[in-house]
RNA sequence: GCGCGUGUAGCUCAGUCGGAUAGAGCGACCGCCUCCUAAGCGGUAGGCCCCUGGUUCGAAUCCAGGCACGCGCGCCA
């Protein structure tokens, strides 16, 4: 991997700068490392000479030349060369670099990064089937988890279940009022494998039913009230619904290799009175206060810092008409807590700041064998709690779409108001834009496009039942993949064809959800999602399969095991990597080494598309190499050996990159 | 009104801490399977990087002001 080399290079240059110009470490400009447009210019480039030109009153090219002379052969990395314009280009010692990495282990975790990190993602209302919007959330969340673990963090994945909200209440109303079901009926229904589909339709029907007559909304209010009080028949029915649908969601996500450590139920947060405790803390610290008069009389409110204003006026009770706008109600005048309040309590728990805890019990098994726990309101009869405690994290990532930015900002402000600046700092809202439907896809789903004329896309709406269900998408993509597999490998047993198709479909969907930068609305287009060509997950898998095929052929025809290839490298002549003839192979080796740098960048910027783009570019490079550089049939043994090593290195790194995206390559495609 | 996000090729998007000739994919057109899998590869066409000004040796990138589009901003959940 390449990050340690970056460190060495920076150190070498910084040391040269110290010697040449007497720069103190704190006066040192940031040493930016980039990659020249092509390999003939160099392997890495440093632009520090440009930054120093002003302060040193000297032309960049002179500075670059002086640094190049002073920092010759930094730590044996290679040759440093100054350009006529002022770049410092590093030409790596190719064989040395390649031998040091090919066949090496993944990087050891960076020290100090091992702190416990909670990632919350998925969090689908348990009242209907998951749709493509939820898929983006889960794909981003799961990929972030994998990246954090890759960098050595101890990650706990939580999936929040809002089992006491309106959405669940609505489905319960539908079951009772529209379907005339009782708890036992619902229990039978919930056994059906696609119960989530049934509820998807029912939910949309209930919405229409409300719209026909506003008076019917009283059913929702009553149901919601019953849910919050945990009252008998309604709550019992809701439990059947939410339990069944959560299991549907888990099965859907498992198709994409997405698993969790803990399900956190809002019902448990209510029953265990997390909010009462949080309220005490908020009151004690003065973070919330009771409004005596005005529009919000009788409410407990939290002052909000608007990002625009530098300093809030001394106090708000001076009759300022805008003052109320900067107050967020936490407890209503009727004494009930708002959404934000519950979120604050939960966030405090995540950091171990609440002073209360859930009970826990085991939930279902997950395909990988990773244990899944669920929160619980009462201690398990066998008393068997988890071995490691949940919560008490040093950092928290909440994966929630950008529409929740305002609420997430309030959470951070509450932490600041409670005098937990470190936790506020490490309370990260991973925000991303929604998934909408392209106009074509919406039309194909029977949505009249004329309804919202000007818009470039059509928003998914669970309430209206408008959207592409995650399982439907996966089914379609799998079916398409299976046709391809069957055409290419007709002799393969059907089970194997199916398995291969599933692996391909999962990669197609996951890559699609990751490849856009998070600030971009995805206008989901079904034809695009069903494509396996160009910048897609299957393209990455195909390149990997090709690499494995070469390694397989080397075993078959030359009796060359991959381990032998790597061992033989030490004694192999350097020539195949040298000069223009070696450029193609060298470019592949260097690019494949950058995975750690990319993982680092992705986590730092929370821009996971860089991982997708990198993996694609790497696969492209390999395919170029594949067409230009035969391996198995190469007569020159040294060349064959080096090329084989390059293929093995690519295969190892690409497999890791795919794993970071929750994908694998099938045996054949 | 305020806040956040987005604006780059016909379409969908990359473009790293400001750096070398602005790149992919799709679509269009022209080629490549006696050769490790054509889910691939090579080539051609396609650009006012939304506009104006500023900072800088250097701006798609930073700053200011506009314009357009999207999303937020309730004692709702």
PDB file of N, CA, C and O (backbone and C1' of nucleotides) in Angstrom, chain A residues 34 45 50 54 87 89 166 332-333 403 455 488 517 519-520 534 539 542 546 549 553 616 626-627 629 669, chain B residues 5-7 12-14 16-17 19-20 24-26 36-41 56-57 71-73 75-77:
ATOM      1  N   UNK A  34       0.496  14.552  -5.326  1.00  0.00           N
ATOM      2  CA  UNK A  34      -0.480  14.181  -6.346  1.00  0.00           C
ATOM      3  C   UNK A  34       0.148  13.254  -7.365  1.00  0.00           C
ATOM      4  O   UNK A  34       1.323  12.888  -7.244  1.00  0.00           O
ATOM      5  N   UNK A  45       3.983  13.422  -7.550  1.00  0.00           N
ATOM      6  CA  UNK A  45       4.430  14.791  -7.743  1.00  0.00           C
ATOM      7  C   UNK A  45       4.167  15.605  -6.489  1.00  0.00           C
ATOM      8  O   UNK A  45       3.192  15.378  -5.778  1.00  0.00           O
ATOM      9  N   UNK A  50       5.845  25.665  -5.473  1.00  0.00           N
ATOM     10  CA  UNK A  50       4.960  26.772  -5.857  1.00  0.00           C
ATOM     11  C   UNK A  50       4.521  27.559  -4.627  1.00  0.00           C
ATOM     12  O   UNK A  50       4.452  28.774  -4.632  1.00  0.00           O
ATOM     13  N   UNK A  54       6.557  32.520  -3.046  1.00  0.00           N
ATOM     14  CA  UNK A  54       6.285  33.854  -2.539  1.00  0.00           C
ATOM     15  C   UNK A  54       7.127  34.174  -1.302  1.00  0.00           C
ATOM     16  O   UNK A  54       7.828  35.177  -1.263  1.00  0.00           O
ATOM     17  N   UNK A  87       7.591  21.659 -10.618  1.00  0.00           N
ATOM     18  CA  UNK A  87       7.128  20.421  -9.988  1.00  0.00           C
ATOM     19  C   UNK A  87       8.323  19.630  -9.494  1.00  0.00           C
ATOM     20  O   UNK A  87       9.417  19.697 -10.072  1.00  0.00           O
ATOM     21  N   UNK A  89       9.034  15.828  -9.242  1.00  0.00           N
ATOM     22  CA  UNK A  89       8.469  14.534  -9.620  1.00  0.00           C
ATOM     23  C   UNK A  89       9.319  13.403  -9.084  1.00  0.00           C
ATOM     24  O   UNK A  89      10.541  13.401  -9.231  1.00  0.00           O
ATOM     25  N   UNK A 166     -46.271   7.126  13.350  1.00  0.00           N
ATOM     26  CA  UNK A 166     -47.499   7.201  12.545  1.00  0.00           C
ATOM     27  C   UNK A 166     -47.560   6.131  11.475  1.00  0.00           C
ATOM     28  O   UNK A 166     -48.625   5.616  11.167  1.00  0.00           O
ATOM     29  N   UNK A 332     -43.842  19.726  24.444  1.00  0.00           N
ATOM     30  CA  UNK A 332     -45.008  20.528  24.107  1.00  0.00           C
ATOM     31  C   UNK A 332     -45.716  20.991  25.371  1.00  0.00           C
ATOM     32  O   UNK A 332     -45.502  20.445  26.462  1.00  0.00           O
ATOM     33  N   UNK A 333     -46.599  21.962  25.174  1.00  0.00           N
ATOM     34  CA  UNK A 333     -47.310  22.508  26.337  1.00  0.00           C
ATOM     35  C   UNK A 333     -48.205  21.446  26.972  1.00  0.00           C
ATOM     36  O   UNK A 333     -48.569  21.552  28.134  1.00  0.00           O
ATOM     37  N   UNK A 403     -32.506  15.546   4.093  1.00  0.00           N
ATOM     38  CA  UNK A 403     -33.706  16.214   4.562  1.00  0.00           C
ATOM     39  C   UNK A 403     -33.751  16.286   6.082  1.00  0.00           C
ATOM     40  O   UNK A 403     -34.496  17.071   6.650  1.00  0.00           O
ATOM     41  N   UNK A 455     -40.596  19.107 -13.100  1.00  0.00           N
ATOM     42  CA  UNK A 455     -39.516  18.443 -12.367  1.00  0.00           C
ATOM     43  C   UNK A 455     -38.712  17.454 -13.208  1.00  0.00           C
ATOM     44  O   UNK A 455     -39.257  16.738 -14.040  1.00  0.00           O
ATOM     45  N   UNK A 488     -23.882 -17.847 -21.307  1.00  0.00           N
ATOM     46  CA  UNK A 488     -22.432 -18.017 -21.381  1.00  0.00           C
ATOM     47  C   UNK A 488     -21.972 -19.366 -20.857  1.00  0.00           C
ATOM     48  O   UNK A 488     -20.941 -19.895 -21.279  1.00  0.00           O
ATOM     49  N   UNK A 517     -21.784  10.815  -6.138  1.00  0.00           N
ATOM     50  CA  UNK A 517     -21.396  11.486  -4.903  1.00  0.00           C
ATOM     51  C   UNK A 517     -22.663  11.751  -4.098  1.00  0.00           C
ATOM     52  O   UNK A 517     -23.760  11.849  -4.625  1.00  0.00           O
ATOM     53  N   UNK A 519     -24.007  14.079  -2.484  1.00  0.00           N
ATOM     54  CA  UNK A 519     -24.823  15.276  -2.597  1.00  0.00           C
ATOM     55  C   UNK A 519     -25.692  15.318  -3.837  1.00  0.00           C
ATOM     56  O   UNK A 519     -26.353  16.308  -4.110  1.00  0.00           O
ATOM     57  N   UNK A 520     -25.689  14.230  -4.594  1.00  0.00           N
ATOM     58  CA  UNK A 520     -26.408  14.216  -5.856  1.00  0.00           C
ATOM     59  C   UNK A 520     -27.693  13.419  -5.744  1.00  0.00           C
ATOM     60  O   UNK A 520     -27.673  12.285  -5.259  1.00  0.00           O
ATOM     61  N   UNK A 534     -19.941  -1.154 -18.945  1.00  0.00           N
ATOM     62  CA  UNK A 534     -19.414   0.154 -18.603  1.00  0.00           C
ATOM     63  C   UNK A 534     -19.193   0.281 -17.106  1.00  0.00           C
ATOM     64  O   UNK A 534     -18.797  -0.694 -16.450  1.00  0.00           O
ATOM     65  N   UNK A 539     -18.705  -5.002 -14.175  1.00  0.00           N
ATOM     66  CA  UNK A 539     -17.447  -4.711 -14.880  1.00  0.00           C
ATOM     67  C   UNK A 539     -16.253  -5.002 -13.967  1.00  0.00           C
ATOM     68  O   UNK A 539     -15.252  -5.581 -14.381  1.00  0.00           O
ATOM     69  N   UNK A 542     -15.924  -8.723 -13.505  1.00  0.00           N
ATOM     70  CA  UNK A 542     -15.432  -9.367 -14.722  1.00  0.00           C
ATOM     71  C   UNK A 542     -13.915  -9.270 -14.809  1.00  0.00           C
ATOM     72  O   UNK A 542     -13.226 -10.249 -15.121  1.00  0.00           O
ATOM     73  N   UNK A 546     -11.297 -12.412 -14.757  1.00  0.00           N
ATOM     74  CA  UNK A 546     -10.263 -12.583 -15.777  1.00  0.00           C
ATOM     75  C   UNK A 546      -8.892 -12.786 -15.135  1.00  0.00           C
ATOM     76  O   UNK A 546      -8.110 -13.635 -15.561  1.00  0.00           O
ATOM     77  N   UNK A 549      -8.640 -16.167 -13.761  1.00  0.00           N
ATOM     78  CA  UNK A 549      -8.508 -17.161 -14.827  1.00  0.00           C
ATOM     79  C   UNK A 549      -7.047 -17.287 -15.271  1.00  0.00           C
ATOM     80  O   UNK A 549      -6.550 -18.377 -15.524  1.00  0.00           O
ATOM     81  N   UNK A 553      -4.761 -20.582 -15.163  1.00  0.00           N
ATOM     82  CA  UNK A 553      -4.063 -21.128 -16.328  1.00  0.00           C
ATOM     83  C   UNK A 553      -2.576 -21.313 -16.045  1.00  0.00           C
ATOM     84  O   UNK A 553      -1.937 -22.229 -16.543  1.00  0.00           O
ATOM     85  N   UNK A 616     -13.220   1.234 -10.288  1.00  0.00           N
ATOM     86  CA  UNK A 616     -13.522   1.198 -11.716  1.00  0.00           C
ATOM     87  C   UNK A 616     -12.282   1.540 -12.545  1.00  0.00           C
ATOM     88  O   UNK A 616     -11.950   0.845 -13.512  1.00  0.00           O
ATOM     89  N   UNK A 626      -4.600  -6.350 -19.834  1.00  0.00           N
ATOM     90  CA  UNK A 626      -5.040  -7.665 -20.277  1.00  0.00           C
ATOM     91  C   UNK A 626      -4.958  -7.791 -21.801  1.00  0.00           C
ATOM     92  O   UNK A 626      -4.525  -8.811 -22.336  1.00  0.00           O
ATOM     93  N   UNK A 627      -5.357  -6.735 -22.468  1.00  0.00           N
ATOM     94  CA  UNK A 627      -5.371  -6.786 -23.931  1.00  0.00           C
ATOM     95  C   UNK A 627      -3.991  -6.575 -24.528  1.00  0.00           C
ATOM     96  O   UNK A 627      -3.701  -7.054 -25.623  1.00  0.00           O
ATOM     97  N   UNK A 629      -0.955  -7.208 -22.899  1.00  0.00           N
ATOM     98  CA  UNK A 629       0.142  -7.984 -22.313  1.00  0.00           C
ATOM     99  C   UNK A 629      -0.261  -9.408 -21.977  1.00  0.00           C
ATOM    100  O   UNK A 629      -0.744  -9.683 -20.883  1.00  0.00           O
ATOM    101  N   UNK A 669     -17.954 -15.806 -14.969  1.00  0.00           N
ATOM    102  CA  UNK A 669     -19.017 -14.901 -15.425  1.00  0.00           C
ATOM    103  C   UNK A 669     -19.315 -15.153 -16.892  1.00  0.00           C
ATOM    104  O   UNK A 669     -18.482 -15.616 -17.623  1.00  0.00           O
TER     105      UNK A 669
ATOM    106  P     G B   5     -23.724  23.209   1.684  1.00  0.00           P
ATOM    107  O5'   G B   5     -24.427  22.343   0.545  1.00  0.00           O
ATOM    108  C5'   G B   5     -24.522  20.948   0.664  1.00  0.00           C
ATOM    109  C4'   G B   5     -25.398  20.394  -0.420  1.00  0.00           C
ATOM    110  C3'   G B   5     -24.940  20.644  -1.847  1.00  0.00           C
ATOM    111  O3'   G B   5     -23.905  19.774  -2.236  1.00  0.00           O
ATOM    112  C1'   G B   5     -27.259  21.040  -1.683  1.00  0.00           C
ATOM    113  P     U B   6     -22.829  20.258  -3.326  1.00  0.00           P
ATOM    114  O5'   U B   6     -23.696  20.294  -4.662  1.00  0.00           O
ATOM    115  C5'   U B   6     -24.118  19.083  -5.266  1.00  0.00           C
ATOM    116  C4'   U B   6     -25.051  19.365  -6.413  1.00  0.00           C
ATOM    117  C3'   U B   6     -24.470  20.182  -7.559  1.00  0.00           C
ATOM    118  O3'   U B   6     -23.658  19.415  -8.424  1.00  0.00           O
ATOM    119  C1'   U B   6     -26.623  20.996  -7.027  1.00  0.00           C
ATOM    120  P     G B   7     -22.478  20.172  -9.232  1.00  0.00           P
ATOM    121  O5'   G B   7     -23.275  20.939 -10.368  1.00  0.00           O
ATOM    122  C5'   G B   7     -24.035  20.209 -11.315  1.00  0.00           C
ATOM    123  C4'   G B   7     -24.779  21.141 -12.242  1.00  0.00           C
ATOM    124  C3'   G B   7     -23.884  21.897 -13.227  1.00  0.00           C
ATOM    125  O3'   G B   7     -24.537  21.977 -14.503  1.00  0.00           O
ATOM    126  C1'   G B   7     -25.160  23.429 -11.942  1.00  0.00           C
ATOM    127  P     U B  12     -29.243  14.398 -17.591  1.00  0.00           P
ATOM    128  O5'   U B  12     -28.414  13.177 -16.982  1.00  0.00           O
ATOM    129  C5'   U B  12     -29.071  11.962 -16.627  1.00  0.00           C
ATOM    130  C4'   U B  12     -28.074  11.011 -16.013  1.00  0.00           C
ATOM    131  C3'   U B  12     -27.153  11.624 -14.971  1.00  0.00           C
ATOM    132  O3'   U B  12     -27.796  11.742 -13.716  1.00  0.00           O
ATOM    133  C1'   U B  12     -25.877  10.307 -16.455  1.00  0.00           C
ATOM    134  P     C B  13     -27.177  12.761 -12.634  1.00  0.00           P
ATOM    135  O5'   C B  13     -25.770  12.086 -12.366  1.00  0.00           O
ATOM    136  C5'   C B  13     -24.635  12.868 -12.045  1.00  0.00           C
ATOM    137  C4'   C B  13     -23.433  12.003 -12.226  1.00  0.00           C
ATOM    138  C3'   C B  13     -22.143  12.553 -11.648  1.00  0.00           C
ATOM    139  O3'   C B  13     -22.063  12.249 -10.270  1.00  0.00           O
ATOM    140  C1'   C B  13     -21.759  11.746 -13.841  1.00  0.00           C
ATOM    141  P     A B  14     -21.082  13.080  -9.348  1.00  0.00           P
ATOM    142  O5'   A B  14     -19.722  12.336  -9.672  1.00  0.00           O
ATOM    143  C5'   A B  14     -18.618  13.101 -10.029  1.00  0.00           C
ATOM    144  C4'   A B  14     -17.439  12.200 -10.223  1.00  0.00           C
ATOM    145  C3'   A B  14     -16.123  12.875  -9.867  1.00  0.00           C
ATOM    146  O3'   A B  14     -15.808  12.690  -8.512  1.00  0.00           O
ATOM    147  C1'   A B  14     -16.012  12.063 -12.067  1.00  0.00           C
ATOM    148  P     U B  16     -10.929  17.685  -7.447  1.00  0.00           P
ATOM    149  O5'   U B  16     -10.306  17.274  -6.054  1.00  0.00           O
ATOM    150  C5'   U B  16     -11.099  16.503  -5.123  1.00  0.00           C
ATOM    151  C4'   U B  16     -10.164  15.836  -4.157  1.00  0.00           C
ATOM    152  C3'   U B  16      -9.006  16.703  -3.687  1.00  0.00           C
ATOM    153  O3'   U B  16      -8.738  16.485  -2.312  1.00  0.00           O
ATOM    154  C1'   U B  16      -8.172  14.745  -4.693  1.00  0.00           C
ATOM    155  P     C B  17      -9.511  17.413  -1.292  1.00  0.00           P
ATOM    156  O5'   C B  17      -8.552  18.683  -1.246  1.00  0.00           O
ATOM    157  C5'   C B  17      -8.970  19.864  -0.598  1.00  0.00           C
ATOM    158  C4'   C B  17      -7.810  20.836  -0.525  1.00  0.00           C
ATOM    159  C3'   C B  17      -7.127  21.146  -1.853  1.00  0.00           C
ATOM    160  O3'   C B  17      -6.757  22.528  -1.857  1.00  0.00           O
ATOM    161  C1'   C B  17      -5.535  20.357  -0.309  1.00  0.00           C
ATOM    162  P     G B  19      -5.479  21.357  -8.046  1.00  0.00           P
ATOM    163  O5'   G B  19      -4.494  21.463  -9.292  1.00  0.00           O
ATOM    164  C5'   G B  19      -4.772  22.352 -10.357  1.00  0.00           C
ATOM    165  C4'   G B  19      -3.597  22.346 -11.303  1.00  0.00           C
ATOM    166  C3'   G B  19      -2.918  20.998 -11.454  1.00  0.00           C
ATOM    167  O3'   G B  19      -2.417  20.911 -12.775  1.00  0.00           O
ATOM    168  C1'   G B  19      -1.382  22.556 -10.598  1.00  0.00           C
ATOM    169  P     A B  20      -3.459  20.417 -13.907  1.00  0.00           P
ATOM    170  O5'   A B  20      -2.520  20.578 -15.173  1.00  0.00           O
ATOM    171  C5'   A B  20      -1.968  21.829 -15.523  1.00  0.00           C
ATOM    172  C4'   A B  20      -0.751  21.582 -16.397  1.00  0.00           C
ATOM    173  C3'   A B  20      -0.977  20.548 -17.492  1.00  0.00           C
ATOM    174  O3'   A B  20      -0.211  20.922 -18.632  1.00  0.00           O
ATOM    175  C1'   A B  20       0.777  19.829 -16.080  1.00  0.00           C
ATOM    176  P     A B  24     -11.024   9.496 -21.221  1.00  0.00           P
ATOM    177  O5'   A B  24     -11.759   8.469 -20.258  1.00  0.00           O
ATOM    178  C5'   A B  24     -13.128   8.439 -20.241  1.00  0.00           C
ATOM    179  C4'   A B  24     -13.619   7.668 -19.068  1.00  0.00           C
ATOM    180  C3'   A B  24     -14.872   6.897 -19.413  1.00  0.00           C
ATOM    181  O3'   A B  24     -14.537   5.578 -19.800  1.00  0.00           O
ATOM    182  C1'   A B  24     -15.348   8.387 -17.649  1.00  0.00           C
ATOM    183  P     G B  25     -15.192   4.981 -21.106  1.00  0.00           P
ATOM    184  O5'   G B  25     -16.669   4.693 -20.606  1.00  0.00           O
ATOM    185  C5'   G B  25     -16.901   3.768 -19.552  1.00  0.00           C
ATOM    186  C4'   G B  25     -18.310   3.888 -19.060  1.00  0.00           C
ATOM    187  C3'   G B  25     -19.379   3.837 -20.147  1.00  0.00           C
ATOM    188  O3'   G B  25     -19.673   2.499 -20.514  1.00  0.00           O
ATOM    189  C1'   G B  25     -19.818   5.660 -18.730  1.00  0.00           C
ATOM    190  P     C B  26     -20.061   2.192 -22.001  1.00  0.00           P
ATOM    191  O5'   C B  26     -21.506   2.849 -22.126  1.00  0.00           O
ATOM    192  C5'   C B  26     -22.581   2.372 -21.330  1.00  0.00           C
ATOM    193  C4'   C B  26     -23.782   3.281 -21.468  1.00  0.00           C
ATOM    194  C3'   C B  26     -24.274   3.512 -22.886  1.00  0.00           C
ATOM    195  O3'   C B  26     -25.084   2.443 -23.349  1.00  0.00           O
ATOM    196  C1'   C B  26     -24.164   5.581 -21.756  1.00  0.00           C
ATOM    197  P     C B  36      -7.129 -17.567 -25.702  1.00  0.00           P
ATOM    198  O5'   C B  36      -6.509 -17.115 -24.308  1.00  0.00           O
ATOM    199  C5'   C B  36      -5.950 -18.111 -23.448  1.00  0.00           C
ATOM    200  C4'   C B  36      -6.018 -17.646 -22.034  1.00  0.00           C
ATOM    201  C3'   C B  36      -7.298 -16.905 -21.645  1.00  0.00           C
ATOM    202  O3'   C B  36      -8.277 -17.856 -21.254  1.00  0.00           O
ATOM    203  C1'   C B  36      -5.334 -15.874 -20.699  1.00  0.00           C
ATOM    204  P     U B  37      -9.744 -17.378 -20.647  1.00  0.00           P
ATOM    205  O5'   U B  37     -10.278 -16.118 -21.499  1.00  0.00           O
ATOM    206  C5'   U B  37     -10.801 -16.293 -22.781  1.00  0.00           C
ATOM    207  C4'   U B  37     -12.173 -15.649 -22.884  1.00  0.00           C
ATOM    208  C3'   U B  37     -12.188 -14.133 -22.727  1.00  0.00           C
ATOM    209  O3'   U B  37     -13.033 -13.573 -23.736  1.00  0.00           O
ATOM    210  C1'   U B  37     -13.780 -15.110 -21.296  1.00  0.00           C
ATOM    211  P     A B  38     -12.551 -12.282 -24.555  1.00  0.00           P
ATOM    212  O5'   A B  38     -13.881 -11.443 -24.775  1.00  0.00           O
ATOM    213  C5'   A B  38     -14.312 -10.499 -23.805  1.00  0.00           C
ATOM    214  C4'   A B  38     -15.611  -9.878 -24.273  1.00  0.00           C
ATOM    215  C3'   A B  38     -16.658 -10.903 -24.678  1.00  0.00           C
ATOM    216  O3'   A B  38     -17.953 -10.390 -24.388  1.00  0.00           O
ATOM    217  C1'   A B  38     -16.155  -9.551 -26.511  1.00  0.00           C
ATOM    218  P     A B  39     -18.686 -10.825 -23.027  1.00  0.00           P
ATOM    219  O5'   A B  39     -18.745  -9.464 -22.229  1.00  0.00           O
ATOM    220  C5'   A B  39     -19.516  -8.375 -22.667  1.00  0.00           C
ATOM    221  C4'   A B  39     -19.878  -7.508 -21.501  1.00  0.00           C
ATOM    222  C3'   A B  39     -18.678  -7.085 -20.669  1.00  0.00           C
ATOM    223  O3'   A B  39     -18.927  -5.805 -20.099  1.00  0.00           O
ATOM    224  C1'   A B  39     -20.127  -8.373 -19.331  1.00  0.00           C
ATOM    225  P     G B  40     -18.264  -4.533 -20.894  1.00  0.00           P
ATOM    226  O5'   G B  40     -16.829  -5.061 -21.315  1.00  0.00           O
ATOM    227  C5'   G B  40     -15.846  -5.329 -20.340  1.00  0.00           C
ATOM    228  C4'   G B  40     -14.569  -5.773 -21.013  1.00  0.00           C
ATOM    229  C3'   G B  40     -13.903  -4.724 -21.881  1.00  0.00           C
ATOM    230  O3'   G B  40     -13.102  -3.844 -21.117  1.00  0.00           O
ATOM    231  C1'   G B  40     -14.067  -6.735 -23.095  1.00  0.00           C
ATOM    232  P     C B  41     -12.937  -2.335 -21.544  1.00  0.00           P
ATOM    233  O5'   C B  41     -11.968  -2.486 -22.783  1.00  0.00           O
ATOM    234  C5'   C B  41     -10.646  -2.963 -22.607  1.00  0.00           C
ATOM    235  C4'   C B  41      -9.951  -3.045 -23.936  1.00  0.00           C
ATOM    236  C3'   C B  41      -9.925  -1.748 -24.729  1.00  0.00           C
ATOM    237  O3'   C B  41      -8.912  -0.864 -24.290  1.00  0.00           O
ATOM    238  C1'   C B  41     -10.576  -3.503 -26.145  1.00  0.00           C
ATOM    239  P     U B  56      -3.463  38.995  -5.785  1.00  0.00           P
ATOM    240  O5'   U B  56      -2.984  37.529  -6.190  1.00  0.00           O
ATOM    241  C5'   U B  56      -2.555  36.621  -5.190  1.00  0.00           C
ATOM    242  C4'   U B  56      -2.317  35.270  -5.807  1.00  0.00           C
ATOM    243  C3'   U B  56      -1.415  35.265  -7.037  1.00  0.00           C
ATOM    244  O3'   U B  56      -0.045  35.296  -6.689  1.00  0.00           O
ATOM    245  C1'   U B  56      -3.323  33.926  -7.427  1.00  0.00           C
ATOM    246  P     C B  57       1.000  36.172  -7.590  1.00  0.00           P
ATOM    247  O5'   C B  57       1.122  35.320  -8.931  1.00  0.00           O
ATOM    248  C5'   C B  57       1.838  35.855 -10.051  1.00  0.00           C
ATOM    249  C4'   C B  57       2.059  34.769 -11.067  1.00  0.00           C
ATOM    250  C3'   C B  57       0.836  33.941 -11.405  1.00  0.00           C
ATOM    251  O3'   C B  57       0.040  34.579 -12.386  1.00  0.00           O
ATOM    252  C1'   C B  57       2.648  32.493 -10.972  1.00  0.00           C
ATOM    253  P     C B  71     -38.188  19.437  -4.227  1.00  0.00           P
ATOM    254  O5'   C B  71     -37.399  19.315  -2.858  1.00  0.00           O
ATOM    255  C5'   C B  71     -36.734  18.104  -2.530  1.00  0.00           C
ATOM    256  C4'   C B  71     -35.871  18.308  -1.312  1.00  0.00           C
ATOM    257  C3'   C B  71     -36.567  18.921  -0.117  1.00  0.00           C
ATOM    258  O3'   C B  71     -37.367  17.980   0.567  1.00  0.00           O
ATOM    259  C1'   C B  71     -34.477  19.980  -0.430  1.00  0.00           C
ATOM    260  P     G B  72     -38.409  18.460   1.624  1.00  0.00           P
ATOM    261  O5'   G B  72     -37.482  18.591   2.894  1.00  0.00           O
ATOM    262  C5'   G B  72     -37.813  19.506   3.870  1.00  0.00           C
ATOM    263  C4'   G B  72     -36.594  19.847   4.667  1.00  0.00           C
ATOM    264  C3'   G B  72     -36.919  20.841   5.763  1.00  0.00           C
ATOM    265  O3'   G B  72     -37.249  20.137   6.940  1.00  0.00           O
ATOM    266  C1'   G B  72     -35.209  21.728   4.422  1.00  0.00           C
ATOM    267  P     C B  73     -38.677  20.407   7.557  1.00  0.00           P
ATOM    268  O5'   C B  73     -38.462  21.801   8.296  1.00  0.00           O
ATOM    269  C5'   C B  73     -37.367  21.994   9.185  1.00  0.00           C
ATOM    270  C4'   C B  73     -37.140  23.455   9.431  1.00  0.00           C
ATOM    271  C3'   C B  73     -38.383  24.276   9.732  1.00  0.00           C
ATOM    272  O3'   C B  73     -38.776  24.138  11.085  1.00  0.00           O
ATOM    273  C1'   C B  73     -37.005  25.435   8.189  1.00  0.00           C
ATOM    274  P     C B  75     -43.809  25.356  16.534  1.00  0.00           P
ATOM    275  O5'   C B  75     -44.187  24.270  17.637  1.00  0.00           O
ATOM    276  C5'   C B  75     -43.385  23.113  17.811  1.00  0.00           C
ATOM    277  C4'   C B  75     -44.154  22.071  18.588  1.00  0.00           C
ATOM    278  C3'   C B  75     -45.347  21.479  17.851  1.00  0.00           C
ATOM    279  O3'   C B  75     -45.510  20.128  18.264  1.00  0.00           O
ATOM    280  C1'   C B  75     -46.067  22.458  19.856  1.00  0.00           C
ATOM    281  P     C B  76     -44.930  18.994  17.301  1.00  0.00           P
ATOM    282  O5'   C B  76     -45.763  19.056  15.964  1.00  0.00           O
ATOM    283  C5'   C B  76     -47.184  18.914  15.953  1.00  0.00           C
ATOM    284  C4'   C B  76     -47.610  18.018  14.836  1.00  0.00           C
ATOM    285  C3'   C B  76     -47.070  16.597  14.899  1.00  0.00           C
ATOM    286  O3'   C B  76     -47.854  15.800  15.775  1.00  0.00           O
ATOM    287  C1'   C B  76     -46.812  17.433  12.699  1.00  0.00           C
ATOM    288  P     A B  77     -47.181  14.718  16.597  1.00  0.00           P
ATOM    289  O5'   A B  77     -46.862  13.713  15.415  1.00  0.00           O
ATOM    290  C5'   A B  77     -46.468  12.384  15.715  1.00  0.00           C
ATOM    291  C4'   A B  77     -45.776  11.786  14.531  1.00  0.00           C
ATOM    292  C3'   A B  77     -44.440  11.132  14.865  1.00  0.00           C
ATOM    293  O3'   A B  77     -44.626   9.802  15.334  1.00  0.00           O
ATOM    294  C1'   A B  77     -44.163  12.565  13.005  1.00  0.00           C
TER     295        A B  77
END
